[in-house]
């Protein structure tokens, strides 16, 4: 990548900007950390706009169940994407390595007699009696005389429709099931979405929910940057999550991006986070010292204003005793 010095500004939030040169330095550090992994980010110039794109890890931090929706049967499912496509790297193992799903070829072989000329040959079946599962897929037919290849038509079978409904990204191995369509993802488990630096927080939320076919509205959730110190910073609607991640640094042992409910989480500032890790006796000692200091300040103010009140009263008495001059 070319990390040449640039001077223009890149937006990182409402009325907030960062120089392209500084962002490139952060980006270089980020990519060095994930060297050799698919979590590295790329950047490009498009119509004089600097754009960074790549995968963003998001941890599940939900306390309430979510609802999965059934997929529209009319939606056409494309083959699984390659490692360089939009949804690549959605299922990751340790350290960002890609777990490739095991696929079984839709090649079905059955022995049948060669039908007389003019008779209609029945479609191939699998050992369970189901119709072929993949449209426009070569089917191997074995007969007593030869082995031929036959291509299916574009007719969608009931089993094909069931396959389409099942084809979706899983949440830690959990697919849609009418009995378990309402569930809570394991807290702290990680997923990811491919985004770019021009996408705001609401856009990233909608993309994530759509990826897993979640019925809940994006308005119910928010993205938080959670630090190991306990600090929690809510990303605003005008923030750009990918830029925020780059500026926070690549190490997720220091900070992570969490998906959480808006009404279940409160922001924790850095000053408050400093005291979260302390034990209760230590916190009580802090409170006691603060109370003692407060009491000293109160007594100091009381003495000050008591003396001031006496001085005012004494002055008034002197004025009253002084005879009026004509």
PDB file of C-alpha atoms in Angstrom:
ATOM      1  CA  UNK A   1       0.000   0.000   0.000  1.00  0.00           C
ATOM      2  CA  UNK A   2       1.114   3.515  -0.695  1.00  0.00           C
ATOM      3  CA  UNK A   3       1.211   5.499   2.556  1.00  0.00           C
ATOM      4  CA  UNK A   4       2.432   8.697   0.959  1.00  0.00           C
ATOM      5  CA  UNK A   5       1.934  11.943   2.808  1.00  0.00           C
ATOM      6  CA  UNK A   6      -1.424  13.588   2.237  1.00  0.00           C
ATOM      7  CA  UNK A   7      -2.702  16.928   3.509  1.00  0.00           C
ATOM      8  CA  UNK A   8      -6.491  16.814   3.059  1.00  0.00           C
ATOM      9  CA  UNK A   9      -8.951  16.127   5.874  1.00  0.00           C
ATOM     10  CA  UNK A  10     -11.111  13.034   6.389  1.00  0.00           C
ATOM     11  CA  UNK A  11     -14.409  13.291   8.352  1.00  0.00           C
ATOM     12  CA  UNK A  12     -14.610  11.086  11.445  1.00  0.00           C
ATOM     13  CA  UNK A  13     -17.877  12.422  12.889  1.00  0.00           C
ATOM     14  CA  UNK A  14     -20.108  15.466  13.015  1.00  0.00           C
ATOM     15  CA  UNK A  15     -17.853  18.538  12.763  1.00  0.00           C
ATOM     16  CA  UNK A  16     -14.844  16.299  13.483  1.00  0.00           C
ATOM     17  CA  UNK A  17     -12.000  15.739  11.049  1.00  0.00           C
ATOM     18  CA  UNK A  18      -8.641  14.059  10.955  1.00  0.00           C
ATOM     19  CA  UNK A  19      -5.824  14.710   8.526  1.00  0.00           C
ATOM     20  CA  UNK A  20      -5.366  12.074   5.854  1.00  0.00           C
ATOM     21  CA  UNK A  21      -1.696  11.840   6.770  1.00  0.00           C
ATOM     22  CA  UNK A  22      -2.497  10.995  10.403  1.00  0.00           C
ATOM     23  CA  UNK A  23      -5.189   8.499   9.396  1.00  0.00           C
ATOM     24  CA  UNK A  24      -2.744   6.751   7.068  1.00  0.00           C
ATOM     25  CA  UNK A  25      -0.304   6.347   9.945  1.00  0.00           C
ATOM     26  CA  UNK A  26      -3.033   4.744  12.070  1.00  0.00           C
ATOM     27  CA  UNK A  27      -4.013   2.568   9.112  1.00  0.00           C
ATOM     28  CA  UNK A  28      -0.442   1.417   8.626  1.00  0.00           C
ATOM     29  CA  UNK A  29      -0.212   0.377  12.283  1.00  0.00           C
ATOM     30  CA  UNK A  30      -3.575  -1.376  12.001  1.00  0.00           C
ATOM     31  CA  UNK A  31      -2.535  -3.410   8.965  1.00  0.00           C
ATOM     32  CA  UNK A  32       0.832  -4.332  10.451  1.00  0.00           C
ATOM     33  CA  UNK A  33      -0.991  -5.769  13.468  1.00  0.00           C
ATOM     34  CA  UNK A  34      -3.198  -7.933  11.217  1.00  0.00           C
ATOM     35  CA  UNK A  35      -0.466  -8.777   8.705  1.00  0.00           C
ATOM     36  CA  UNK A  36      -1.322 -11.953   6.786  1.00  0.00           C
ATOM     37  CA  UNK A  37      -4.964 -11.951   7.968  1.00  0.00           C
ATOM     38  CA  UNK A  38      -8.156 -10.970   6.209  1.00  0.00           C
ATOM     39  CA  UNK A  39      -8.819  -8.237   8.795  1.00  0.00           C
ATOM     40  CA  UNK A  40      -6.412  -5.912   7.014  1.00  0.00           C
ATOM     41  CA  UNK A  41      -8.011  -2.789   5.572  1.00  0.00           C
ATOM     42  CA  UNK A  42      -7.639  -1.260   2.116  1.00  0.00           C
ATOM     43  CA  UNK A  43      -8.003   2.336   1.005  1.00  0.00           C
ATOM     44  CA  UNK A  44      -8.687   4.090  -2.272  1.00  0.00           C
ATOM     45  CA  UNK A  45      -9.461   7.505  -3.727  1.00  0.00           C
ATOM     46  CA  UNK A  46     -12.867   7.960  -5.315  1.00  0.00           C
ATOM     47  CA  UNK A  47     -13.900  11.363  -6.644  1.00  0.00           C
ATOM     48  CA  UNK A  48     -11.354  13.064  -4.366  1.00  0.00           C
ATOM     49  CA  UNK A  49     -12.795  11.192  -1.378  1.00  0.00           C
ATOM     50  CA  UNK A  50     -10.544   9.005   0.757  1.00  0.00           C
ATOM     51  CA  UNK A  51     -12.275   5.675   1.496  1.00  0.00           C
ATOM     52  CA  UNK A  52     -11.121   2.827   3.735  1.00  0.00           C
ATOM     53  CA  UNK A  53     -12.868  -0.545   3.517  1.00  0.00           C
ATOM     54  CA  UNK A  54     -12.626  -3.959   5.114  1.00  0.00           C
ATOM     55  CA  UNK A  55     -13.996  -6.197   7.856  1.00  0.00           C
ATOM     56  CA  UNK A  56     -15.081  -4.794  11.214  1.00  0.00           C
ATOM     57  CA  UNK A  57     -15.307  -7.163  14.176  1.00  0.00           C
ATOM     58  CA  UNK A  58     -18.423  -6.616  16.320  1.00  0.00           C
ATOM     59  CA  UNK A  59     -19.068  -8.434  19.589  1.00  0.00           C
ATOM     60  CA  UNK A  60     -22.563  -9.427  20.716  1.00  0.00           C
ATOM     61  CA  UNK A  61     -23.472  -7.703  23.983  1.00  0.00           C
ATOM     62  CA  UNK A  62     -27.245  -8.211  24.070  1.00  0.00           C
ATOM     63  CA  UNK A  63     -29.178  -8.872  27.267  1.00  0.00           C
ATOM     64  CA  UNK A  64     -32.559  -9.506  25.653  1.00  0.00           C
ATOM     65  CA  UNK A  65     -33.473 -12.076  22.999  1.00  0.00           C
ATOM     66  CA  UNK A  66     -33.575 -11.184  19.308  1.00  0.00           C
ATOM     67  CA  UNK A  67     -36.000 -12.507  16.673  1.00  0.00           C
ATOM     68  CA  UNK A  68     -34.848 -14.124  13.459  1.00  0.00           C
ATOM     69  CA  UNK A  69     -37.081 -13.777  10.407  1.00  0.00           C
ATOM     70  CA  UNK A  70     -37.833 -16.308   7.694  1.00  0.00           C
ATOM     71  CA  UNK A  71     -36.135 -15.501   4.424  1.00  0.00           C
ATOM     72  CA  UNK A  72     -38.233 -14.462   1.448  1.00  0.00           C
ATOM     73  CA  UNK A  73     -38.578 -17.453  -0.883  1.00  0.00           C
ATOM     74  CA  UNK A  74     -38.368 -15.136  -3.890  1.00  0.00           C
ATOM     75  CA  UNK A  75     -34.896 -13.985  -2.905  1.00  0.00           C
ATOM     76  CA  UNK A  76     -32.254 -15.527  -5.112  1.00  0.00           C
ATOM     77  CA  UNK A  77     -29.318 -17.039  -3.301  1.00  0.00           C
ATOM     78  CA  UNK A  78     -25.915 -16.698  -4.940  1.00  0.00           C
ATOM     79  CA  UNK A  79     -23.080 -19.185  -4.473  1.00  0.00           C
ATOM     80  CA  UNK A  80     -20.919 -18.755  -1.370  1.00  0.00           C
ATOM     81  CA  UNK A  81     -18.616 -15.751  -1.842  1.00  0.00           C
ATOM     82  CA  UNK A  82     -14.907 -16.050  -2.396  1.00  0.00           C
ATOM     83  CA  UNK A  83     -12.323 -14.751   0.029  1.00  0.00           C
ATOM     84  CA  UNK A  84     -12.268 -11.371  -1.739  1.00  0.00           C
ATOM     85  CA  UNK A  85     -16.002 -10.789  -1.990  1.00  0.00           C
ATOM     86  CA  UNK A  86     -18.246  -8.546   0.098  1.00  0.00           C
ATOM     87  CA  UNK A  87     -19.137 -11.085   2.800  1.00  0.00           C
ATOM     88  CA  UNK A  88     -15.803 -12.837   2.956  1.00  0.00           C
ATOM     89  CA  UNK A  89     -14.456 -13.642   6.378  1.00  0.00           C
ATOM     90  CA  UNK A  90     -17.865 -13.647   8.041  1.00  0.00           C
ATOM     91  CA  UNK A  91     -17.073 -16.867   9.891  1.00  0.00           C
ATOM     92  CA  UNK A  92     -13.697 -16.445  11.570  1.00  0.00           C
ATOM     93  CA  UNK A  93     -11.693 -18.612  13.836  1.00  0.00           C
ATOM     94  CA  UNK A  94      -8.964 -17.525  16.172  1.00  0.00           C
ATOM     95  CA  UNK A  95      -6.821 -14.539  15.168  1.00  0.00           C
ATOM     96  CA  UNK A  96      -9.037 -13.666  12.186  1.00  0.00           C
ATOM     97  CA  UNK A  97      -8.442 -16.859  10.161  1.00  0.00           C
ATOM     98  CA  UNK A  98     -11.251 -17.851   7.849  1.00  0.00           C
ATOM     99  CA  UNK A  99     -13.186 -21.040   8.532  1.00  0.00           C
ATOM    100  CA  UNK A 100     -14.230 -22.392   5.159  1.00  0.00           C
ATOM    101  CA  UNK A 101     -17.584 -24.201   5.247  1.00  0.00           C
ATOM    102  CA  UNK A 102     -17.651 -27.801   4.180  1.00  0.00           C
ATOM    103  CA  UNK A 103     -19.690 -28.256   1.027  1.00  0.00           C
ATOM    104  CA  UNK A 104     -21.009 -31.483  -0.420  1.00  0.00           C
ATOM    105  CA  UNK A 105     -21.145 -31.612  -4.223  1.00  0.00           C
ATOM    106  CA  UNK A 106     -24.657 -31.957  -5.579  1.00  0.00           C
ATOM    107  CA  UNK A 107     -23.720 -34.950  -7.730  1.00  0.00           C
ATOM    108  CA  UNK A 108     -26.298 -37.693  -7.564  1.00  0.00           C
ATOM    109  CA  UNK A 109     -25.812 -41.141  -9.080  1.00  0.00           C
ATOM    110  CA  UNK A 110     -28.530 -43.724  -9.482  1.00  0.00           C
ATOM    111  CA  UNK A 111     -28.860 -46.861 -11.522  1.00  0.00           C
ATOM    112  CA  UNK A 112     -31.887 -47.020 -13.800  1.00  0.00           C
ATOM    113  CA  UNK A 113     -32.790 -48.894 -16.949  1.00  0.00           C
ATOM    114  CA  UNK A 114     -32.461 -47.073 -20.232  1.00  0.00           C
ATOM    115  CA  UNK A 115     -36.045 -46.078 -21.127  1.00  0.00           C
ATOM    116  CA  UNK A 116     -37.518 -46.844 -24.513  1.00  0.00           C
ATOM    117  CA  UNK A 117     -37.180 -44.102 -27.078  1.00  0.00           C
ATOM    118  CA  UNK A 118     -39.953 -41.529 -26.750  1.00  0.00           C
ATOM    119  CA  UNK A 119     -40.652 -42.244 -23.086  1.00  0.00           C
ATOM    120  CA  UNK A 120     -40.060 -39.424 -20.609  1.00  0.00           C
ATOM    121  CA  UNK A 121     -37.135 -40.084 -18.297  1.00  0.00           C
ATOM    122  CA  UNK A 122     -37.954 -39.398 -14.628  1.00  0.00           C
ATOM    123  CA  UNK A 123     -35.741 -36.973 -12.725  1.00  0.00           C
ATOM    124  CA  UNK A 124     -32.915 -38.351 -10.585  1.00  0.00           C
ATOM    125  CA  UNK A 125     -33.512 -38.911  -6.903  1.00  0.00           C
ATOM    126  CA  UNK A 126     -31.223 -39.153  -3.938  1.00  0.00           C
ATOM    127  CA  UNK A 127     -31.240 -42.104  -1.490  1.00  0.00           C
ATOM    128  CA  UNK A 128     -34.010 -40.409   0.562  1.00  0.00           C
ATOM    129  CA  UNK A 129     -36.266 -39.880  -2.407  1.00  0.00           C
ATOM    130  CA  UNK A 130     -35.806 -36.135  -2.526  1.00  0.00           C
ATOM    131  CA  UNK A 131     -35.613 -34.206  -5.777  1.00  0.00           C
ATOM    132  CA  UNK A 132     -32.323 -32.552  -6.780  1.00  0.00           C
ATOM    133  CA  UNK A 133     -31.342 -29.651  -4.579  1.00  0.00           C
ATOM    134  CA  UNK A 134     -29.380 -27.402  -6.946  1.00  0.00           C
ATOM    135  CA  UNK A 135     -30.807 -25.785 -10.024  1.00  0.00           C
ATOM    136  CA  UNK A 136     -28.712 -25.670 -13.214  1.00  0.00           C
ATOM    137  CA  UNK A 137     -26.355 -28.293 -11.735  1.00  0.00           C
ATOM    138  CA  UNK A 138     -24.992 -31.160 -13.823  1.00  0.00           C
ATOM    139  CA  UNK A 139     -26.563 -34.452 -12.738  1.00  0.00           C
ATOM    140  CA  UNK A 140     -24.760 -37.705 -13.395  1.00  0.00           C
ATOM    141  CA  UNK A 141     -27.110 -40.520 -14.560  1.00  0.00           C
ATOM    142  CA  UNK A 142     -25.732 -44.056 -14.662  1.00  0.00           C
ATOM    143  CA  UNK A 143     -27.474 -46.546 -16.959  1.00  0.00           C
ATOM    144  CA  UNK A 144     -26.665 -50.100 -18.012  1.00  0.00           C
ATOM    145  CA  UNK A 145     -25.256 -48.945 -21.316  1.00  0.00           C
ATOM    146  CA  UNK A 146     -23.388 -45.726 -20.530  1.00  0.00           C
ATOM    147  CA  UNK A 147     -22.991 -42.780 -18.187  1.00  0.00           C
ATOM    148  CA  UNK A 148     -24.562 -39.515 -19.358  1.00  0.00           C
ATOM    149  CA  UNK A 149     -24.790 -35.996 -18.079  1.00  0.00           C
ATOM    150  CA  UNK A 150     -28.154 -34.292 -17.808  1.00  0.00           C
ATOM    151  CA  UNK A 151     -28.862 -30.685 -16.872  1.00  0.00           C
ATOM    152  CA  UNK A 152     -31.951 -29.762 -14.899  1.00  0.00           C
ATOM    153  CA  UNK A 153     -34.368 -27.051 -15.819  1.00  0.00           C
ATOM    154  CA  UNK A 154     -35.144 -23.911 -13.866  1.00  0.00           C
ATOM    155  CA  UNK A 155     -38.027 -25.403 -11.886  1.00  0.00           C
ATOM    156  CA  UNK A 156     -37.712 -24.744  -8.139  1.00  0.00           C
ATOM    157  CA  UNK A 157     -38.748 -27.752  -6.087  1.00  0.00           C
ATOM    158  CA  UNK A 158     -40.091 -27.721  -2.505  1.00  0.00           C
ATOM    159  CA  UNK A 159     -36.763 -29.062  -1.257  1.00  0.00           C
ATOM    160  CA  UNK A 160     -35.033 -26.260  -3.183  1.00  0.00           C
ATOM    161  CA  UNK A 161     -37.220 -23.726  -1.426  1.00  0.00           C
ATOM    162  CA  UNK A 162     -36.391 -25.289   1.948  1.00  0.00           C
ATOM    163  CA  UNK A 163     -32.703 -25.007   1.109  1.00  0.00           C
ATOM    164  CA  UNK A 164     -33.154 -21.319   0.298  1.00  0.00           C
ATOM    165  CA  UNK A 165     -34.866 -20.693   3.623  1.00  0.00           C
ATOM    166  CA  UNK A 166     -32.015 -22.421   5.423  1.00  0.00           C
ATOM    167  CA  UNK A 167     -29.276 -20.570   3.525  1.00  0.00           C
ATOM    168  CA  UNK A 168     -28.243 -17.691   5.749  1.00  0.00           C
ATOM    169  CA  UNK A 169     -25.359 -16.663   7.921  1.00  0.00           C
ATOM    170  CA  UNK A 170     -25.396 -18.308  11.327  1.00  0.00           C
ATOM    171  CA  UNK A 171     -24.898 -16.590  14.664  1.00  0.00           C
ATOM    172  CA  UNK A 172     -22.256 -18.799  16.253  1.00  0.00           C
ATOM    173  CA  UNK A 173     -23.745 -21.837  14.528  1.00  0.00           C
ATOM    174  CA  UNK A 174     -27.372 -20.880  15.272  1.00  0.00           C
ATOM    175  CA  UNK A 175     -29.606 -20.918  12.197  1.00  0.00           C
ATOM    176  CA  UNK A 176     -33.280 -20.053  11.953  1.00  0.00           C
ATOM    177  CA  UNK A 177     -35.589 -22.585  13.553  1.00  0.00           C
ATOM    178  CA  UNK A 178     -39.260 -21.932  14.234  1.00  0.00           C
ATOM    179  CA  UNK A 179     -38.789 -23.288  17.769  1.00  0.00           C
ATOM    180  CA  UNK A 180     -35.643 -21.292  18.517  1.00  0.00           C
ATOM    181  CA  UNK A 181     -36.129 -18.236  16.314  1.00  0.00           C
ATOM    182  CA  UNK A 182     -36.110 -16.091  19.494  1.00  0.00           C
ATOM    183  CA  UNK A 183     -32.813 -16.402  21.329  1.00  0.00           C
ATOM    184  CA  UNK A 184     -29.945 -14.402  22.826  1.00  0.00           C
ATOM    185  CA  UNK A 185     -26.485 -14.625  21.204  1.00  0.00           C
ATOM    186  CA  UNK A 186     -23.671 -15.607  23.557  1.00  0.00           C
ATOM    187  CA  UNK A 187     -22.308 -12.501  25.251  1.00  0.00           C
ATOM    188  CA  UNK A 188     -18.906 -11.523  23.896  1.00  0.00           C
ATOM    189  CA  UNK A 189     -19.069 -13.781  20.826  1.00  0.00           C
ATOM    190  CA  UNK A 190     -17.718 -12.091  17.709  1.00  0.00           C
ATOM    191  CA  UNK A 191     -19.094 -11.573  14.217  1.00  0.00           C
ATOM    192  CA  UNK A 192     -18.057  -9.157  11.506  1.00  0.00           C
ATOM    193  CA  UNK A 193     -19.346  -7.177   8.545  1.00  0.00           C
ATOM    194  CA  UNK A 194     -17.588  -5.691   5.550  1.00  0.00           C
ATOM    195  CA  UNK A 195     -18.048  -1.929   5.565  1.00  0.00           C
ATOM    196  CA  UNK A 196     -16.266   1.236   4.481  1.00  0.00           C
ATOM    197  CA  UNK A 197     -15.322   4.485   6.151  1.00  0.00           C
ATOM    198  CA  UNK A 198     -18.261   6.420   4.649  1.00  0.00           C
ATOM    199  CA  UNK A 199     -20.883   4.285   6.431  1.00  0.00           C
ATOM    200  CA  UNK A 200     -22.411   5.803   9.560  1.00  0.00           C
ATOM    201  CA  UNK A 201     -23.459   3.942  12.697  1.00  0.00           C
ATOM    202  CA  UNK A 202     -27.121   3.407  11.629  1.00  0.00           C
ATOM    203  CA  UNK A 203     -26.000   2.043   8.256  1.00  0.00           C
ATOM    204  CA  UNK A 204     -23.642  -0.449   9.895  1.00  0.00           C
ATOM    205  CA  UNK A 205     -26.396  -1.547  12.297  1.00  0.00           C
ATOM    206  CA  UNK A 206     -28.854  -2.159   9.452  1.00  0.00           C
ATOM    207  CA  UNK A 207     -26.233  -4.086   7.488  1.00  0.00           C
ATOM    208  CA  UNK A 208     -25.487  -6.323  10.470  1.00  0.00           C
ATOM    209  CA  UNK A 209     -29.154  -7.039  11.203  1.00  0.00           C
ATOM    210  CA  UNK A 210     -29.882  -7.749   7.551  1.00  0.00           C
ATOM    211  CA  UNK A 211     -26.926 -10.139   7.360  1.00  0.00           C
ATOM    212  CA  UNK A 212     -28.492 -12.412   9.985  1.00  0.00           C
ATOM    213  CA  UNK A 213     -32.136 -11.716   9.002  1.00  0.00           C
ATOM    214  CA  UNK A 214     -32.984 -10.184  12.393  1.00  0.00           C
ATOM    215  CA  UNK A 215     -36.527  -8.797  12.692  1.00  0.00           C
ATOM    216  CA  UNK A 216     -35.735  -6.300  15.437  1.00  0.00           C
ATOM    217  CA  UNK A 217     -35.485  -2.680  14.389  1.00  0.00           C
ATOM    218  CA  UNK A 218     -32.056  -1.078  14.207  1.00  0.00           C
ATOM    219  CA  UNK A 219     -33.459   1.695  16.421  1.00  0.00           C
ATOM    220  CA  UNK A 220     -33.338  -0.720  19.383  1.00  0.00           C
ATOM    221  CA  UNK A 221     -29.564  -1.070  19.257  1.00  0.00           C
ATOM    222  CA  UNK A 222     -26.396   0.974  19.387  1.00  0.00           C
ATOM    223  CA  UNK A 223     -22.689   0.415  18.919  1.00  0.00           C
ATOM    224  CA  UNK A 224     -20.378   0.962  21.880  1.00  0.00           C
ATOM    225  CA  UNK A 225     -16.598   1.073  22.118  1.00  0.00           C
ATOM    226  CA  UNK A 226     -15.881  -0.846  25.330  1.00  0.00           C
ATOM    227  CA  UNK A 227     -12.434  -0.647  26.924  1.00  0.00           C
ATOM    228  CA  UNK A 228     -10.924  -3.163  29.312  1.00  0.00           C
ATOM    229  CA  UNK A 229     -10.782  -0.359  31.879  1.00  0.00           C
ATOM    230  CA  UNK A 230     -14.588  -0.317  31.915  1.00  0.00           C
ATOM    231  CA  UNK A 231     -15.011   2.823  29.854  1.00  0.00           C
ATOM    232  CA  UNK A 232     -17.999   2.640  27.485  1.00  0.00           C
ATOM    233  CA  UNK A 233     -18.358   5.141  24.670  1.00  0.00           C
ATOM    234  CA  UNK A 234     -21.510   5.143  22.554  1.00  0.00           C
ATOM    235  CA  UNK A 235     -20.970   5.808  18.868  1.00  0.00           C
ATOM    236  CA  UNK A 236     -23.224   8.610  17.674  1.00  0.00           C
ATOM    237  CA  UNK A 237     -25.438   8.387  14.605  1.00  0.00           C
ATOM    238  CA  UNK A 238     -23.027  10.688  12.783  1.00  0.00           C
ATOM    239  CA  UNK A 239     -19.917   8.666  13.665  1.00  0.00           C
ATOM    240  CA  UNK A 240     -18.138   6.310  11.281  1.00  0.00           C
ATOM    241  CA  UNK A 241     -17.498   2.995  13.088  1.00  0.00           C
ATOM    242  CA  UNK A 242     -14.604   1.898  10.866  1.00  0.00           C
ATOM    243  CA  UNK A 243     -12.778   5.190  11.421  1.00  0.00           C
ATOM    244  CA  UNK A 244     -13.461   4.900  15.158  1.00  0.00           C
ATOM    245  CA  UNK A 245     -11.982   1.399  15.188  1.00  0.00           C
ATOM    246  CA  UNK A 246      -8.850   2.534  13.361  1.00  0.00           C
ATOM    247  CA  UNK A 247      -8.315   5.436  15.765  1.00  0.00           C
ATOM    248  CA  UNK A 248      -8.836   3.180  18.794  1.00  0.00           C
ATOM    249  CA  UNK A 249      -6.153   0.832  17.502  1.00  0.00           C
ATOM    250  CA  UNK A 250      -6.329  -2.758  16.264  1.00  0.00           C
ATOM    251  CA  UNK A 251      -5.843  -4.655  19.548  1.00  0.00           C
ATOM    252  CA  UNK A 252      -9.156  -6.026  20.806  1.00  0.00           C
ATOM    253  CA  UNK A 253      -7.627  -6.816  24.187  1.00  0.00           C
ATOM    254  CA  UNK A 254      -7.657  -3.067  24.776  1.00  0.00           C
ATOM    255  CA  UNK A 255     -11.032  -2.146  23.253  1.00  0.00           C
ATOM    256  CA  UNK A 256     -13.852  -3.833  21.352  1.00  0.00           C
ATOM    257  CA  UNK A 257     -16.903  -2.702  19.405  1.00  0.00           C
ATOM    258  CA  UNK A 258     -20.079  -4.112  20.984  1.00  0.00           C
ATOM    259  CA  UNK A 259     -23.653  -4.306  19.732  1.00  0.00           C
ATOM    260  CA  UNK A 260     -25.908  -3.492  22.708  1.00  0.00           C
ATOM    261  CA  UNK A 261     -29.425  -2.351  23.507  1.00  0.00           C
ATOM    262  CA  UNK A 262     -29.825   1.415  23.751  1.00  0.00           C
ATOM    263  CA  UNK A 263     -31.946   1.307  26.914  1.00  0.00           C
ATOM    264  CA  UNK A 264     -29.835  -1.280  28.742  1.00  0.00           C
ATOM    265  CA  UNK A 265     -26.408   0.371  28.701  1.00  0.00           C
ATOM    266  CA  UNK A 266     -25.155   3.645  30.094  1.00  0.00           C
ATOM    267  CA  UNK A 267     -22.003   5.365  28.949  1.00  0.00           C
ATOM    268  CA  UNK A 268     -19.091   5.235  31.382  1.00  0.00           C
ATOM    269  CA  UNK A 269     -16.591   8.068  31.167  1.00  0.00           C
ATOM    270  CA  UNK A 270     -12.862   7.630  31.622  1.00  0.00           C
ATOM    271  CA  UNK A 271     -12.917   9.356  35.034  1.00  0.00           C
ATOM    272  CA  UNK A 272     -15.595   6.982  36.349  1.00  0.00           C
ATOM    273  CA  UNK A 273     -13.978   3.932  34.741  1.00  0.00           C
ATOM    274  CA  UNK A 274     -10.841   4.480  36.850  1.00  0.00           C
ATOM    275  CA  UNK A 275     -12.773   3.465  39.982  1.00  0.00           C
ATOM    276  CA  UNK A 276     -14.767   0.537  38.572  1.00  0.00           C
ATOM    277  CA  UNK A 277     -12.025  -2.041  39.066  1.00  0.00           C
ATOM    278  CA  UNK A 278     -11.480  -1.199  42.764  1.00  0.00           C
ATOM    279  CA  UNK A 279     -12.835  -3.408  45.540  1.00  0.00           C
ATOM    280  CA  UNK A 280     -15.680  -2.138  47.714  1.00  0.00           C
ATOM    281  CA  UNK A 281     -13.529  -1.437  50.836  1.00  0.00           C
ATOM    282  CA  UNK A 282     -11.195   0.720  48.728  1.00  0.00           C
ATOM    283  CA  UNK A 283     -14.143   2.614  47.246  1.00  0.00           C
ATOM    284  CA  UNK A 284     -15.600   3.161  50.722  1.00  0.00           C
ATOM    285  CA  UNK A 285     -12.281   4.603  51.884  1.00  0.00           C
ATOM    286  CA  UNK A 286     -12.338   6.984  48.912  1.00  0.00           C
ATOM    287  CA  UNK A 287     -15.865   8.074  49.825  1.00  0.00           C
ATOM    288  CA  UNK A 288     -14.874   8.601  53.456  1.00  0.00           C
ATOM    289  CA  UNK A 289     -11.945  10.794  52.476  1.00  0.00           C
ATOM    290  CA  UNK A 290     -14.125  12.799  50.121  1.00  0.00           C
ATOM    291  CA  UNK A 291     -16.692  13.321  52.902  1.00  0.00           C
ATOM    292  CA  UNK A 292     -14.007  14.465  55.331  1.00  0.00           C
ATOM    293  CA  UNK A 293     -12.667  16.913  52.757  1.00  0.00           C
ATOM    294  CA  UNK A 294     -16.197  18.163  52.091  1.00  0.00           C
ATOM    295  CA  UNK A 295     -16.813  18.676  55.819  1.00  0.00           C
ATOM    296  CA  UNK A 296     -13.596  20.699  56.144  1.00  0.00           C
ATOM    297  CA  UNK A 297     -14.609  22.922  53.234  1.00  0.00           C
ATOM    298  CA  UNK A 298     -18.082  23.460  54.738  1.00  0.00           C
ATOM    299  CA  UNK A 299     -16.646  24.435  58.128  1.00  0.00           C
ATOM    300  CA  UNK A 300     -14.164  26.760  56.431  1.00  0.00           C
ATOM    301  CA  UNK A 301     -16.955  28.524  54.548  1.00  0.00           C
ATOM    302  CA  UNK A 302     -19.101  28.746  57.689  1.00  0.00           C
ATOM    303  CA  UNK A 303     -16.295  30.420  59.655  1.00  0.00           C
ATOM    304  CA  UNK A 304     -15.655  32.818  56.802  1.00  0.00           C
ATOM    305  CA  UNK A 305     -19.251  33.952  56.522  1.00  0.00           C
ATOM    306  CA  UNK A 306     -19.705  34.062  60.307  1.00  0.00           C
ATOM    307  CA  UNK A 307     -16.850  36.539  60.593  1.00  0.00           C
ATOM    308  CA  UNK A 308     -18.206  38.515  57.655  1.00  0.00           C
ATOM    309  CA  UNK A 309     -21.643  38.668  59.256  1.00  0.00           C
ATOM    310  CA  UNK A 310     -20.177  39.949  62.565  1.00  0.00           C
ATOM    311  CA  UNK A 311     -18.220  42.627  60.738  1.00  0.00           C
ATOM    312  CA  UNK A 312     -21.328  43.827  58.921  1.00  0.00           C
ATOM    313  CA  UNK A 313     -23.346  43.916  62.153  1.00  0.00           C
ATOM    314  CA  UNK A 314     -20.619  45.866  63.947  1.00  0.00           C
ATOM    315  CA  UNK A 315     -20.463  48.391  61.145  1.00  0.00           C
ATOM    316  CA  UNK A 316     -24.213  48.890  61.187  1.00  0.00           C
ATOM    317  CA  UNK A 317     -24.133  49.539  64.931  1.00  0.00           C
ATOM    318  CA  UNK A 318     -21.424  52.147  64.493  1.00  0.00           C
ATOM    319  CA  UNK A 319     -23.472  53.906  61.836  1.00  0.00           C
ATOM    320  CA  UNK A 320     -26.525  53.879  64.129  1.00  0.00           C
ATOM    321  CA  UNK A 321     -24.614  55.416  67.062  1.00  0.00           C
ATOM    322  CA  UNK A 322     -23.097  58.198  64.984  1.00  0.00           C
ATOM    323  CA  UNK A 323     -25.230  61.403  65.360  1.00  0.00           C
ATOM    324  CA  UNK A 324     -26.581  62.802  62.174  1.00  0.00           C
ATOM    325  CA  UNK A 325     -24.851  66.027  61.102  1.00  0.00           C
ATOM    326  CA  UNK A 326     -26.799  68.924  59.664  1.00  0.00           C
TER     327      UNK A 326
END
